Coordinates of C-alpha atoms in Angstrom, one line a residue:
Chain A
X263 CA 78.6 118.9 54.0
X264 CA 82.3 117.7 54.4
X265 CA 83.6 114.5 55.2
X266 CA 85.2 114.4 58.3
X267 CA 88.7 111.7 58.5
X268 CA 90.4 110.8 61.1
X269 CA 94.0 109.6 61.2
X270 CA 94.5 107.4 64.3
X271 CA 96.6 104.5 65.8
X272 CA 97.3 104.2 69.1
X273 CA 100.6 103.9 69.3
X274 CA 103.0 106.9 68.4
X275 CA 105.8 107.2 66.2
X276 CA 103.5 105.2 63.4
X277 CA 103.5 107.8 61.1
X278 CA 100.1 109.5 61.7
X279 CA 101.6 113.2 61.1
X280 CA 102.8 112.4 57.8
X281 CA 99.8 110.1 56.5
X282 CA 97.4 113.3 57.6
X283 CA 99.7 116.0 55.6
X284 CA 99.9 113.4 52.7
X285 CA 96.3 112.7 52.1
X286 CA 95.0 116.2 52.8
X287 CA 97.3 117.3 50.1
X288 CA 96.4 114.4 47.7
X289 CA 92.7 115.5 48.0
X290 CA 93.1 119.2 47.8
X291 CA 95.3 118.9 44.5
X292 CA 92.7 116.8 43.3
X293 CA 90.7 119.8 43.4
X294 CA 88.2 119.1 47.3
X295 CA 88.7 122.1 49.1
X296 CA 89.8 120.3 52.4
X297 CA 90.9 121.3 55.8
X298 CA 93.5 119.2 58.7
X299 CA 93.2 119.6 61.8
X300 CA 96.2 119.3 64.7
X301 CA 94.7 117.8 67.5
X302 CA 98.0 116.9 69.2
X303 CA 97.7 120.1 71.4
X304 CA 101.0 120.8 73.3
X305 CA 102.9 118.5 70.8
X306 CA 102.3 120.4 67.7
X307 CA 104.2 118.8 64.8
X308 CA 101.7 119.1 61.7
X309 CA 102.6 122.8 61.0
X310 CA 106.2 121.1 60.9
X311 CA 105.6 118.8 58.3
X312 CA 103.2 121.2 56.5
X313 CA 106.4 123.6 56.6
X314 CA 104.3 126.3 57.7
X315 CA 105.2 126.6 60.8
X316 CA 106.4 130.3 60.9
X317 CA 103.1 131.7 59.9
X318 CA 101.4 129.8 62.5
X319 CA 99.9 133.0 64.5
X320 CA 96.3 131.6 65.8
X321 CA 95.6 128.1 66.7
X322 CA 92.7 125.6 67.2
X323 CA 92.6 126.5 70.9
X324 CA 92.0 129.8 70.2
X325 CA 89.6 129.2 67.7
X326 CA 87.6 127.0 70.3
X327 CA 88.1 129.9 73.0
X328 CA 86.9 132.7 71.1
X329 CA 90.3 134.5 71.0
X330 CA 90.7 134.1 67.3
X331 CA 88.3 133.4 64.3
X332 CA 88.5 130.5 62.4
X333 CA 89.5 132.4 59.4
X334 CA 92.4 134.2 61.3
X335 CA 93.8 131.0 62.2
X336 CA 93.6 129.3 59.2
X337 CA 96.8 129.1 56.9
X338 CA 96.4 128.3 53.8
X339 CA 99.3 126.0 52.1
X340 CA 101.8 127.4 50.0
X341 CA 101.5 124.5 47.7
X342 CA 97.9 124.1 47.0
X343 CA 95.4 127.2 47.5
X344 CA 92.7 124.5 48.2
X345 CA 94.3 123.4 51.1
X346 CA 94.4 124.2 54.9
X347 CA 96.3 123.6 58.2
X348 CA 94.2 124.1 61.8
X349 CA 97.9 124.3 63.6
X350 CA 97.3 123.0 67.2
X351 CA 98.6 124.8 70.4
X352 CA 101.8 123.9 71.6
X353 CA 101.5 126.4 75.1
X354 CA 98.4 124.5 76.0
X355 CA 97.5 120.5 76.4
X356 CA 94.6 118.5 75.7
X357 CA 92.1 119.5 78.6
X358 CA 92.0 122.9 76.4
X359 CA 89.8 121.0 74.1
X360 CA 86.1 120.7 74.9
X361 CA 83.8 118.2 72.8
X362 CA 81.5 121.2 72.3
X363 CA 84.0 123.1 71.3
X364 CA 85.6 120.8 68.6
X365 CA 82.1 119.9 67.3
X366 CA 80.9 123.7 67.0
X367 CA 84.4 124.6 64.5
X368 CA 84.1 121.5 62.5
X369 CA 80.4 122.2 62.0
X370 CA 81.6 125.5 60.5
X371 CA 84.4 124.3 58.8
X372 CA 81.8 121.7 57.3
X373 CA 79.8 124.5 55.2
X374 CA 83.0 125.3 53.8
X375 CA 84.8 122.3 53.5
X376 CA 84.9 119.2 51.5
X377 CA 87.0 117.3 53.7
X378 CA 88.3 118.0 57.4
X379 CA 91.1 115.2 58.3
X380 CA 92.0 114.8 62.1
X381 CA 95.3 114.1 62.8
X382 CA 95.0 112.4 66.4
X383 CA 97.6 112.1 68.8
X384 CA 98.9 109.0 70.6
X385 CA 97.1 107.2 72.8
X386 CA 93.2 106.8 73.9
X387 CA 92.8 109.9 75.8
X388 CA 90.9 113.1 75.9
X389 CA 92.9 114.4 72.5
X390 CA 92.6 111.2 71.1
X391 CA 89.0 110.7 71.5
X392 CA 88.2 114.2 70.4
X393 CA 89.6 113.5 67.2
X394 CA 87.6 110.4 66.5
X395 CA 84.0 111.4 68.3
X396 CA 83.1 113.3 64.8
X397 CA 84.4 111.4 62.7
X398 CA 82.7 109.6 59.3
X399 CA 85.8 108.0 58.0
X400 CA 88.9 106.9 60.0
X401 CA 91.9 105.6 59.0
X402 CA 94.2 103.6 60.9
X403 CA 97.9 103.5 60.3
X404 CA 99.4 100.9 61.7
X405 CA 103.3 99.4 61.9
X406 CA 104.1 95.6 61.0
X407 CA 104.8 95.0 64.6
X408 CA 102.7 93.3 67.3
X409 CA 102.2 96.2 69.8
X410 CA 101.3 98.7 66.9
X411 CA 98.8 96.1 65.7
X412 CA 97.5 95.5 68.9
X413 CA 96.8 99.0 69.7
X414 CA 94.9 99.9 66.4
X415 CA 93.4 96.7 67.8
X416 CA 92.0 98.6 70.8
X417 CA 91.2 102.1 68.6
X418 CA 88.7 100.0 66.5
X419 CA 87.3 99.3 69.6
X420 CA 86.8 103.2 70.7
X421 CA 86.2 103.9 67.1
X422 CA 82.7 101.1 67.7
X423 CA 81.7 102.6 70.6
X424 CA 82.6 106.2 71.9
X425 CA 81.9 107.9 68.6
X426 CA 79.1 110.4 67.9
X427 CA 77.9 107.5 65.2
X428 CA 78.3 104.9 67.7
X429 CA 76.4 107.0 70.5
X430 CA 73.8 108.1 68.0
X431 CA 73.4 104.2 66.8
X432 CA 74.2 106.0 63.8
X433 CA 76.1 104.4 60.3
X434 CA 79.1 103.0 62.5
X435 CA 82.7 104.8 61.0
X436 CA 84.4 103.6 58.1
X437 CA 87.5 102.0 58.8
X438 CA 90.6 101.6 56.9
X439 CA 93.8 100.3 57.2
X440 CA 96.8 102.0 56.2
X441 CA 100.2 99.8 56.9
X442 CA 102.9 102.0 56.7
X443 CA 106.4 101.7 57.3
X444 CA 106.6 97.9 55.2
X445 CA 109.8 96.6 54.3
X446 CA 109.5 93.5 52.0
X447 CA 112.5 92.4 52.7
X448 CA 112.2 92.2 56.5
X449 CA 108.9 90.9 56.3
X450 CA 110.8 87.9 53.8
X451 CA 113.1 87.3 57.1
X452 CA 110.7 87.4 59.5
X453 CA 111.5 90.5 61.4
X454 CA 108.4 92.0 60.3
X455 CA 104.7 91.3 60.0
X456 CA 103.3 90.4 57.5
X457 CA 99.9 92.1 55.4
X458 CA 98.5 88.8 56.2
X459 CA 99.4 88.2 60.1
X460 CA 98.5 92.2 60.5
X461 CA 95.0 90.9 58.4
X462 CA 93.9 88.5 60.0
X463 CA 93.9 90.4 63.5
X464 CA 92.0 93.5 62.2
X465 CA 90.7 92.8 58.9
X466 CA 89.8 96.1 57.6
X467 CA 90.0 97.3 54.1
X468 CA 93.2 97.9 53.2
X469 CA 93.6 101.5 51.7
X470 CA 97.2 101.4 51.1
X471 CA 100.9 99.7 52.0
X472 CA 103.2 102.5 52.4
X473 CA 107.0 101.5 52.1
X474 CA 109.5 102.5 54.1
X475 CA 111.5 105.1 52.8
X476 CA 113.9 107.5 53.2
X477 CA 112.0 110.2 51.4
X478 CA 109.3 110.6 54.3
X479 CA 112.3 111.5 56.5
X480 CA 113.8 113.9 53.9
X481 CA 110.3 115.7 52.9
X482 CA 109.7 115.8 56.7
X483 CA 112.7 117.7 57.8
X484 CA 111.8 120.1 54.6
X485 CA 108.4 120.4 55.7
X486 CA 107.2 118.9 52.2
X487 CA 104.1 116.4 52.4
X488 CA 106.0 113.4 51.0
X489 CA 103.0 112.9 48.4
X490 CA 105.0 115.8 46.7
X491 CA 107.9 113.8 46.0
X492 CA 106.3 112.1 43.2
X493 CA 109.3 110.0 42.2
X494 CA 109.4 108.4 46.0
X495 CA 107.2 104.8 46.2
X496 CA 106.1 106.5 49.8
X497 CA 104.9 109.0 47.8
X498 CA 103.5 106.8 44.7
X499 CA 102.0 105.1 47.8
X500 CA 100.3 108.4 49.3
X501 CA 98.8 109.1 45.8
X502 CA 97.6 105.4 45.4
X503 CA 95.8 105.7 49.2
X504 CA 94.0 108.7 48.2
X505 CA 92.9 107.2 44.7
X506 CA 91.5 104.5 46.3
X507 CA 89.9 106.3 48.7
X508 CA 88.0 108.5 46.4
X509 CA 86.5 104.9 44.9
X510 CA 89.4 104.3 42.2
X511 CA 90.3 100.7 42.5
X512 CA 94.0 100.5 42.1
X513 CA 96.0 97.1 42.3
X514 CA 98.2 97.1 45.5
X515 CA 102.1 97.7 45.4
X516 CA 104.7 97.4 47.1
X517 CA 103.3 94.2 49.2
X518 CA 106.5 92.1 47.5
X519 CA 110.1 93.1 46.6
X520 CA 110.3 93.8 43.1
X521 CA 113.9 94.8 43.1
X522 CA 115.8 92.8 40.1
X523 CA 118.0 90.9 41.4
X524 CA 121.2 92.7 39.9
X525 CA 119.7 96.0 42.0
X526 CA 119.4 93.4 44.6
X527 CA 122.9 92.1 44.4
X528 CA 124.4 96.0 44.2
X529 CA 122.3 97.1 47.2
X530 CA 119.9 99.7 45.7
X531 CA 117.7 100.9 47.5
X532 CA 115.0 103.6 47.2
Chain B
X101 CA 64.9 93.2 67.9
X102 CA 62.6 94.0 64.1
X103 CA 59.3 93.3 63.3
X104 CA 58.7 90.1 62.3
X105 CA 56.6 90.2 58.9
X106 CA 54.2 87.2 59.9
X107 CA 51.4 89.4 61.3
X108 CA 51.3 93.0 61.3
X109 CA 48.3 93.3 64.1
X110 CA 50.7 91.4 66.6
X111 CA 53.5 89.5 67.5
X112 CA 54.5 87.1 70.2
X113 CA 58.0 87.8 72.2
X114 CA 59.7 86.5 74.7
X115 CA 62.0 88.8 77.1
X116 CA 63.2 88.3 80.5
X117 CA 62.2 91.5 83.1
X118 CA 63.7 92.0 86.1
X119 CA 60.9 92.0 88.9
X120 CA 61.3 92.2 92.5
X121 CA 60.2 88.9 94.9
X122 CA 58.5 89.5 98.0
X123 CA 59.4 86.5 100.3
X124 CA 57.1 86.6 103.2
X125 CA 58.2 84.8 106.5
X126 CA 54.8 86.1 108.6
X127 CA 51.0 85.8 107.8
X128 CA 50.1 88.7 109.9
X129 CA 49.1 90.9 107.6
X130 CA 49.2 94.0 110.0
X131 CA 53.2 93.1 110.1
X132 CA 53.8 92.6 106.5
X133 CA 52.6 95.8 105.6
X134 CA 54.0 98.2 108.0
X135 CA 57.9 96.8 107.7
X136 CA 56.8 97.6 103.8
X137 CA 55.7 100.9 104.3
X138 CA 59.1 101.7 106.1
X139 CA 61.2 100.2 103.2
X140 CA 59.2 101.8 100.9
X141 CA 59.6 105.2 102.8
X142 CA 63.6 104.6 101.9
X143 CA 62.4 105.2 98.4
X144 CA 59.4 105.9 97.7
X145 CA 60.0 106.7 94.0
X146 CA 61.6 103.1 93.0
X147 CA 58.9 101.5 94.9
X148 CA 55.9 103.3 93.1
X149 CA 53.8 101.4 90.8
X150 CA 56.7 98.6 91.5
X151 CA 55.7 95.1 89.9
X152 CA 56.2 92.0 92.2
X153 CA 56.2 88.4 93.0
X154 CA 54.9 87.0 96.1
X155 CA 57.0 84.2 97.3
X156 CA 54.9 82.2 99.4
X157 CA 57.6 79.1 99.9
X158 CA 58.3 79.5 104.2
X159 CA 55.2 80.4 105.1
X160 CA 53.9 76.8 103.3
X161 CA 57.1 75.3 104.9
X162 CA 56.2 76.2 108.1
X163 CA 52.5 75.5 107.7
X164 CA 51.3 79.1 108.7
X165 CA 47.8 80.0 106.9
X166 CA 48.0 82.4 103.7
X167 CA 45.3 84.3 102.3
X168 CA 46.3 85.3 99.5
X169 CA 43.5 88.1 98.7
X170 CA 44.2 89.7 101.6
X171 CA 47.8 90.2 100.8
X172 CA 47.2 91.3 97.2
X173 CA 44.8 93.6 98.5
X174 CA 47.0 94.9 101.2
X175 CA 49.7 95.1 98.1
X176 CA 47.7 96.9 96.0
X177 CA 46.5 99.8 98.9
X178 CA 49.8 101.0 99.1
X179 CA 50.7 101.1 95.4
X180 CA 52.9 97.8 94.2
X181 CA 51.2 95.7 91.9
X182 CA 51.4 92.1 92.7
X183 CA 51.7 90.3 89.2
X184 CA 52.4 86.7 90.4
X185 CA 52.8 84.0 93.0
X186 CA 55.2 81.0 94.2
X187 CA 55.5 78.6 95.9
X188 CA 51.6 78.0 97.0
X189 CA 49.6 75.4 97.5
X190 CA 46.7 74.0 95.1
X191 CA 44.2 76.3 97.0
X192 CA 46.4 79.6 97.2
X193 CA 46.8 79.0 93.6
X194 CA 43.3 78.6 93.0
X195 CA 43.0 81.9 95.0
X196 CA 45.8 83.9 92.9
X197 CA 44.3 82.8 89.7
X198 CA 41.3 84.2 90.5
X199 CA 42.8 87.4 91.1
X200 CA 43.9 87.5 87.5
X201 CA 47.4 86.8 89.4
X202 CA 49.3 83.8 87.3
X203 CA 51.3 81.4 89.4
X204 CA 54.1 79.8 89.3
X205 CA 53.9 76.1 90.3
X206 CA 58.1 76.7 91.1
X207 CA 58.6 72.9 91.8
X208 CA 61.9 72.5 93.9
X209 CA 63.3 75.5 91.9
X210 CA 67.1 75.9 93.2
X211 CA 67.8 72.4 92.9
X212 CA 66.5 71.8 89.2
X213 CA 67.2 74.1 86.7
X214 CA 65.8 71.8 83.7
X215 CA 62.1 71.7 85.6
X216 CA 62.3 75.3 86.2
X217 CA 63.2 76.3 82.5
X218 CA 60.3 73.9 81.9
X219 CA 57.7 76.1 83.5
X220 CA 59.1 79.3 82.4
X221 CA 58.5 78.5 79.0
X222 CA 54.7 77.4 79.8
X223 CA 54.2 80.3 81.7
X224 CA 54.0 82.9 78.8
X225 CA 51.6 81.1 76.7
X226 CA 49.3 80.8 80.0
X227 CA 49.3 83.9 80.7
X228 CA 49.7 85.8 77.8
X229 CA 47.8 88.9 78.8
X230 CA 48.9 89.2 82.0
X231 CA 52.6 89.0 80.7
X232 CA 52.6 92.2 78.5
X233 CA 51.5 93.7 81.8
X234 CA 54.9 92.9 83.2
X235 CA 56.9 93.9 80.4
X236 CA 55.5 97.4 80.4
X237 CA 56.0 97.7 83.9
X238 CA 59.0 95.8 84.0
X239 CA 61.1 96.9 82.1
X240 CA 61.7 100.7 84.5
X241 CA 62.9 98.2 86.9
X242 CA 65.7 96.9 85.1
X243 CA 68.5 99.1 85.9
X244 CA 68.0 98.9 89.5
X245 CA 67.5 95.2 89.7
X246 CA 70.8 94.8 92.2
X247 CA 68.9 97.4 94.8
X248 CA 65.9 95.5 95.0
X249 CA 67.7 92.0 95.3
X250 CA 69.3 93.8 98.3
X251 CA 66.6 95.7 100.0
X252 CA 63.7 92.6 99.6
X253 CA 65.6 89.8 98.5
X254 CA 68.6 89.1 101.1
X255 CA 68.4 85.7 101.3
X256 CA 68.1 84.8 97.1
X257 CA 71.4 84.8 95.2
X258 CA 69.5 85.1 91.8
X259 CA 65.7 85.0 91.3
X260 CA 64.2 82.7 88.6
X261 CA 62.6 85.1 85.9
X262 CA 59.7 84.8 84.6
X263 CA 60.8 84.2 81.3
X264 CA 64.2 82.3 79.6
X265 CA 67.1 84.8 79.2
X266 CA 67.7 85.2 75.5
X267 CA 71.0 84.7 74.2
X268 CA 73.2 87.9 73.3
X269 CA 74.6 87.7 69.4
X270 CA 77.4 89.5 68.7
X271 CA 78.1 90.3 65.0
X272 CA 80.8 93.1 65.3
X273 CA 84.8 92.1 66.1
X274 CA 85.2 92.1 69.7
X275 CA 88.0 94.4 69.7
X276 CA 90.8 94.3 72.6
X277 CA 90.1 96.5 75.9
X278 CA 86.0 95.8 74.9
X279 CA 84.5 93.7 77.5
X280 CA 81.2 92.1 76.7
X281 CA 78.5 90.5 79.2
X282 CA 75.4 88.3 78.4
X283 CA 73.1 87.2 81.4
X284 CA 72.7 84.2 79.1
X285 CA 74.1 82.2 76.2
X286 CA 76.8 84.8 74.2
X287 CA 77.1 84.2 70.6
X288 CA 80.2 86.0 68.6
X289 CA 80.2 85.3 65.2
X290 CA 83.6 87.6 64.5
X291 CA 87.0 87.3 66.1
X292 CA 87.5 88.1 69.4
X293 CA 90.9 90.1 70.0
X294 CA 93.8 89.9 72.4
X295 CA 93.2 91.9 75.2
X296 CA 88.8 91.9 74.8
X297 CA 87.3 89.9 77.4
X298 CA 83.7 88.0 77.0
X299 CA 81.7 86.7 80.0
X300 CA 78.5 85.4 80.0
X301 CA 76.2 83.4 82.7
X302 CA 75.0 80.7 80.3
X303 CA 77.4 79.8 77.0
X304 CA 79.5 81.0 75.0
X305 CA 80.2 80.3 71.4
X306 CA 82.8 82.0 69.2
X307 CA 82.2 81.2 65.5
X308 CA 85.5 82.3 64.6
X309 CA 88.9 83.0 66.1
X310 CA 89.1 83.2 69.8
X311 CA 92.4 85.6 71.7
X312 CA 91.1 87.5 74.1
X313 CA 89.8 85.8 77.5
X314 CA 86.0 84.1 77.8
X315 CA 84.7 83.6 81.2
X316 CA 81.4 81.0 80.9
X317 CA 78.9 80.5 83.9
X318 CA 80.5 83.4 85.6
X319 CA 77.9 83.2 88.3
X320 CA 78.4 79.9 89.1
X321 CA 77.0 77.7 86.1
X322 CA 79.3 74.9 86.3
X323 CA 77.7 73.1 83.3
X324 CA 78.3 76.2 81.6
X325 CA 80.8 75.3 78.1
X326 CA 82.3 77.4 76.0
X327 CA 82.9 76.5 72.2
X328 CA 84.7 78.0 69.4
X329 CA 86.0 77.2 65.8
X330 CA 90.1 78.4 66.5
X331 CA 91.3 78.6 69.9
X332 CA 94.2 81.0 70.6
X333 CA 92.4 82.6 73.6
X334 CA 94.5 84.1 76.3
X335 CA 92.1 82.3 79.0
X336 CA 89.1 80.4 78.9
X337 CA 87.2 79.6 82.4
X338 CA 83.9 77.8 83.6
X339 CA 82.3 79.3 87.0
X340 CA 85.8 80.5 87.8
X341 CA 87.6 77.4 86.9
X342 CA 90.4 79.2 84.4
X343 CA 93.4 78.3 82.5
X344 CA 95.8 80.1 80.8
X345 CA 97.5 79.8 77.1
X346 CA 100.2 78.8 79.3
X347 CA 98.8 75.6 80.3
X348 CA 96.7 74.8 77.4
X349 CA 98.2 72.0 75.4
X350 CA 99.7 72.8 72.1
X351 CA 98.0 70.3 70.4
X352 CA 94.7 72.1 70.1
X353 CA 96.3 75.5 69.4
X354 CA 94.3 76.7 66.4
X355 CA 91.7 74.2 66.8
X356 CA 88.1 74.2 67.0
X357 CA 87.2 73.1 70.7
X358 CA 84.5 73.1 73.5
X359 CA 85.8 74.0 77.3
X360 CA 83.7 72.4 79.7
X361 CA 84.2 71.6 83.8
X362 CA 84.1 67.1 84.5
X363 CA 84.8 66.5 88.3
X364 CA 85.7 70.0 89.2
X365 CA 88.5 70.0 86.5
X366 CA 88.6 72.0 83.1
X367 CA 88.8 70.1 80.3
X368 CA 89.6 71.5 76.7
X369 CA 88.8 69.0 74.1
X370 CA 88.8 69.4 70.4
X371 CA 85.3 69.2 68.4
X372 CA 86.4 66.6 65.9

């Protein structure tokens, strides 16, 4: 059985896309045959930042139509033959989607699969709530800014109650908080939140801090999961998220600026 | 609620059931039963097998004669099962209790809430047997408590239960855009987020940090109070009585407090 993720926040622009690509890569390369899923139907991007997106030929709306197979839609990543991208329609929009439908492929994607990660769109509705309702795991990327907070706020909330788990008083969903986007140095001058502020209004497990950096941009636009770009910290960070989500208990990094100060002085940044 | 490991034969519980009161304002028995029959007729399916309450109060008020066999008879012939009585006198009591029919002795019962929590508690232990009776029945009714209030019950805003309403604990986060409501006392023991709501009718005690908005008494309880150990709520209000963080005093901003209502004005005041 395979261990369904999902990748959710609320708000947009938090860097959902990019934490799905990176983690589904980080746990295929560490050798779980695993499967992510495009649920932003009409907005696709994943295939994008998968850099597959000219052998997209099928989609997930297909699949859940009956126009395509799930093995014709499939694409299997050019970097790791373990891994594979569900691409999402971009003709249709989220009414395509049917909760029957999304349950019945990633039942069959579960015989196959060690882990399926759901990369949800914005917002709390119909797409957004498709991705959660199967879920076992979710994590929840979140900015160090109020409204981000706030809305990962309200998903915990939807993630508690409008879940299969929740609905079947099952286990509830494991949540984790991913805070991506950190910049020490902001967070030192008060523009940003803080780890602790963002804490102590969610208080989840903390799975990792990702950085901001100017690699996730670059590995974007090359369609490169940034967890590729080993040298990167966002990347380092990626590696550190999936490590400790596998059970490894790694010590967190990149909470404080470590720069020396001569770096520092000379403005070196990463 | 689990099983309690004291006994495994049986255990004692105490839950509050929703159960329709039939307030009767004539004696003539004839009367009584056919305007039944033609509400029942409405809906026949709610009304079958319906537990009730007969709510003798007016007719005592204005002196008309009750017998009270003949009504549970009458009660029973076309299908509702009468499983108590208020408001009657020593000898209609005597008469319901021999029926099997417990009573409730409903002294002044508007007007003094601590007399009738009082008897609500004594009434289970009383009546033990007859109480298990109710909750089987009862507990169909629930959902459509707010229909019967309106079909037989006009004149009552809220009708005494038969037993105290048990507080609601809360051990999850309230997160924002949840709302939560308790018919009683509401217990949170996580943090309650910006943007969640919590209302209850009785209390409400937050044993931790406290942003979102909690309504107390919300159906009129102005004795209701609200507590918690770090207030940062949005708004806090007692039977409708509200303020904002706007007008809260910075002072006790982070503090642990109790909100309660003193001559119709809402006082915050810091639990030293």
């Amino acid at each position: 059985m395979a261990r369904i993720i999902v990748v959710t926040s609320g708000k947009g622009g938090v860097g959902k896309t990019t934490t799905s690509a990176a983690i589904a890569m980080g746990l295929a390369r560490r050798g779980f045959k695993t499967a992510v899923i495009d649920f932003d139907v009409g907005l696709r991007n994943l295939d994008l930042i998968m850099g597959c997106e000219r052998r997209v030929v099928y989609d997930f709306i297909n699949v859940i139509n009956g126009e395509a197979s799930l093995n014709q839609a499939l694409i299997r990543d050019k970097n790791c033959n373990l891994l594979y991208i569900l691409p999402a329609s971009q003709t249709r929009d989220k009414d395509a989607l049917t909760l029957e439908g999304v349950g019945r492929i990633l039942e069959e994607l579960s015989k196959d699969f060690k882990y399926i990660v759901c990369d949800s769109p914005a917002g709390i509705e119909k797409g957004a709530n498709l991705a959660l309702y199967y879920a076992d795991d979710a994590f929840v990327v979140t900015n160090p800014e109020v409204s981000s907070v706030r809305d990962s706020d309200r998903m915990l909330g939807i993630l508690a109650s409008k879940s299969r788990r929740a609905e079947l008083d099952e286990e509830p969903i494991k949540e984790y908080l991913l805070l991506t986007r950190y910049d020490p140095n902001r967070v030192r001058s008060g523009e940003m939140l803080g780890l602790d502020d963002v804490q102590d209004i969610l208080s989840l497990q903390l799975l990792g801090i990702i950085p901001e950096s100017k690699s996730v941009l670059t590995a974007s636009n090359a369609g490169i999961p940034v967890i590729l770009d080993e040298k990167s910290e966002a990347g380092q960070a990626y590696e550190d998220v999936v490590a400790r989500y596998l059970g490894e208990d790694r010590p967190h990094r990149f909470i404080d600026d470590k720069k020396g100060f001569f770096r520092k002085l000379f403005g070196g940044r990463s | 609620m689990k099983m309690s490991n004291t006994s495994s034969v049986l255990e004692f519980k105490s839950s509050t059931f929703f159960t329709p009161i039939l307030i009767l304002f004539s004696n003539e028995i004839a009367a009584i039963e056919q305007t039944l029959q033609d509400k029942i007729s409405l809906a026949p399916d709610f009304f079958k097998n319906s537990p009730l309450i007969i709510d003798v109060r007016e007719l005592n008020k204005s002196a008309l004669e009750v017998n009270v066999a003949e009504i549970v008879d009458m009660l029973r012939m076309i299908g509702l099962f009468p499983i108590g009585l208020r408001g009657g006198n020593e000898q209609q009591n005597k008469q319901a209790q021999k029926l099997s029919i417990p009573v409730d002795a409903g002294r002044d019962i508007e007007n003094n809430l601590a007399v009738q929590e009082q008897n609500q508690q004594k009434a289970p232990d009383k009546h033990s047997a007859e109480s298990t009776a109710v909750e089987d029945v009862g507990t169909q009714e629930k959902t459509a408590e707010t229909a019967v209030s309106k079909t037989l019950d006009a004149t009552e805003k809220s009708a005494p239960q038969a037993v105290p309403v048990r507080a609601m604990i809360i051990a999850q986060p309230v997160r924002s855009g949840q709302r939560i409501y308790a018919q009683g006392d509401l217990v949170v023991m996580s943090q309650v987020s910006a943007g969640a709501e919590i209302m209850a009718e009785g209390n409400i005690h937050v044993y931790n940090t406290l942003r979102g908005r909690a309504l107390a008494g919300v159906q009129g309880n102005t004795s209701a109070r609200i507590f918690c150990l770090d207030l940062q709520a949005e708004l806090v209000s007692i039977a409708g009585d509200y303020k904002t963080s706007e007008h809260m005093t910075k002072q006790l901003q982070k503090k642990p407090v109790q909100v309660y209502l003193q001559d119709h004005a809402l006082i915050i005041k810091e639990i030293a």
